[in-house]
Every structure is written in structure tokens, then in C-alpha cells.
Amino acid sequence: TDSVEARARFAKGTKYVRGASISPSGARAAIEFRGEILTVPAEKGEPRNLTNTVGANERDPSWSPDGKTIAYFSDASGEYELHLAPQGGKGEVKKHKLTGSGFYSNPVWSRDSKKIVFADNSDSLWLFDVESGKQTKIVEPKYGLSRGIKVSSWSPDSKWVTYAMDTP
């Protein structure tokens, strides 16, 4: 192709980092870099590419509080799914089809690493149970076009989640 941006090339630099999540120990960070999910060391060590999927786009890495798993969204199957990958890069990646509306964002782990809350493109919030794979809609916008429902935090016992949304 004549388009410089469409040609195959090596790319490096922080301008291609789109999202990040620091490990609970602070020793590594998971980053979204040009559609791949990598972990990079804080000081010494090698980066690890957890996804290595040239034809797919992975987004929004989120490190579990127990430090074992990184959640992210991937369109490798043709539709966005929630993927749960071992943080070390070895082992099976668990892939979960989602029932929300198409585009997903902002995965937030519960403090016990057993649940994840995320938003879909209709700004509904969904609860995902890691063990069973069950998905439950928590809330959806009620007053017209929302500016985005955002998850703030989980309670220490992982039974409650806070979020903000528009009111009348």
C-alpha cells in the first residue's frame, strides 16, 4: 500500500499505550499496547506478551487483587469476549462470551478476586462471576442518553459495588 500508516512496521513508544493496571505487589504492570496485552516489570526483567494475536484487538487489562489473573476484552473470535489469562503468560486463557451490547470496557475486580464488574456500550453495568461464568445485569441508564455509568469501588467484603449514574 502507499499509505504509510497501513504498512507493516515495528513500533515502540509510550504513545501506543492505551490502558494499564498495576499488579498488587507493584512488581509488574499489565498494559494495552497496540491491541496486545503485555506485562512489563517495574525494574528488572523482560516484558511478556500475554496475547500475541496479530489479527485481534485486546483492550482494558485489569489485574486481579490476588495477583493471579489478568482480565481483558478480546475480539479474537469476531465478537468481544472477556478473557481471563494467567499473569505469568503460561496456562489456559479462559474465554467467556458476553451477553451485553457489543463493546465492553472498564473491568473492575472484586477484592476477593471472584467477581468482575464491567460496562457495555449501552452503558449498562454487568456483574460476572469468575467461577461459574454467570453474568447479571446490575443497572442500565434510565434517563435518556447517559454520560457513562462508572464503577467506583467494591466494598471490602466484595458484596457491594458503588457506581455513579445520571438522575432526572
PDB file of C-alpha atoms in Angstrom, residues 99-101 117-127 136-151 163-168:
ATOM      1  CA  THR A  99     -24.485 -11.099  26.723  1.00  0.00           C
ATOM      2  CA  GLY A 100     -24.322  -7.298  26.830  1.00  0.00           C
ATOM      3  CA  SER A 101     -24.234  -4.840  23.957  1.00  0.00           C
ATOM      4  CA  VAL A 117     -17.994  -5.626  37.010  1.00  0.00           C
ATOM      5  CA  PHE A 118     -17.801  -4.082  33.541  1.00  0.00           C
ATOM      6  CA  ALA A 119     -19.794  -1.766  31.274  1.00  0.00           C
ATOM      7  CA  ASP A 120     -21.171  -2.387  27.801  1.00  0.00           C
ATOM      8  CA  ASN A 121     -21.742   0.186  25.058  1.00  0.00           C
ATOM      9  CA  SER A 122     -25.314   0.848  26.185  1.00  0.00           C
ATOM     10  CA  ASP A 123     -23.757   1.959  29.491  1.00  0.00           C
ATOM     11  CA  SER A 124     -25.298  -0.946  31.386  1.00  0.00           C
ATOM     12  CA  LEU A 125     -23.229  -2.442  34.190  1.00  0.00           C
ATOM     13  CA  TRP A 126     -22.742  -6.195  34.320  1.00  0.00           C
ATOM     14  CA  LEU A 127     -21.587  -8.500  37.121  1.00  0.00           C
ATOM     15  CA  THR A 136     -26.021 -10.484  35.633  1.00  0.00           C
ATOM     16  CA  LYS A 137     -27.070  -7.001  34.584  1.00  0.00           C
ATOM     17  CA  ILE A 138     -26.751  -4.686  37.599  1.00  0.00           C
ATOM     18  CA  VAL A 139     -28.111  -1.421  36.221  1.00  0.00           C
ATOM     19  CA  GLU A 140     -28.838   0.354  32.959  1.00  0.00           C
ATOM     20  CA  PRO A 141     -29.296   4.052  32.158  1.00  0.00           C
ATOM     21  CA  LYS A 142     -32.864   5.206  32.812  1.00  0.00           C
ATOM     22  CA  TYR A 143     -32.986   8.839  31.774  1.00  0.00           C
ATOM     23  CA  GLY A 144     -32.037   9.039  28.132  1.00  0.00           C
ATOM     24  CA  LEU A 145     -28.505   9.111  26.879  1.00  0.00           C
ATOM     25  CA  SER A 146     -26.097   8.523  29.712  1.00  0.00           C
ATOM     26  CA  ARG A 147     -22.661  10.022  30.043  1.00  0.00           C
ATOM     27  CA  GLY A 148     -21.429   6.665  31.191  1.00  0.00           C
ATOM     28  CA  ILE A 149     -22.094   4.732  34.329  1.00  0.00           C
ATOM     29  CA  LYS A 150     -18.767   4.291  36.063  1.00  0.00           C
ATOM     30  CA  VAL A 151     -17.815   1.753  38.695  1.00  0.00           C
ATOM     31  CA  TYR A 163     -21.263   3.341  40.815  1.00  0.00           C
ATOM     32  CA  ALA A 164     -22.425   6.743  39.621  1.00  0.00           C
ATOM     33  CA  MET A 165     -25.182   7.419  37.101  1.00  0.00           C
ATOM     34  CA  ASP A 166     -27.377  10.296  35.910  1.00  0.00           C
ATOM     35  CA  THR A 167     -30.662  11.011  37.671  1.00  0.00           C
ATOM     36  CA  PRO A 168     -33.689  13.011  36.488  1.00  0.00           C
TER      37      PRO A 168
END
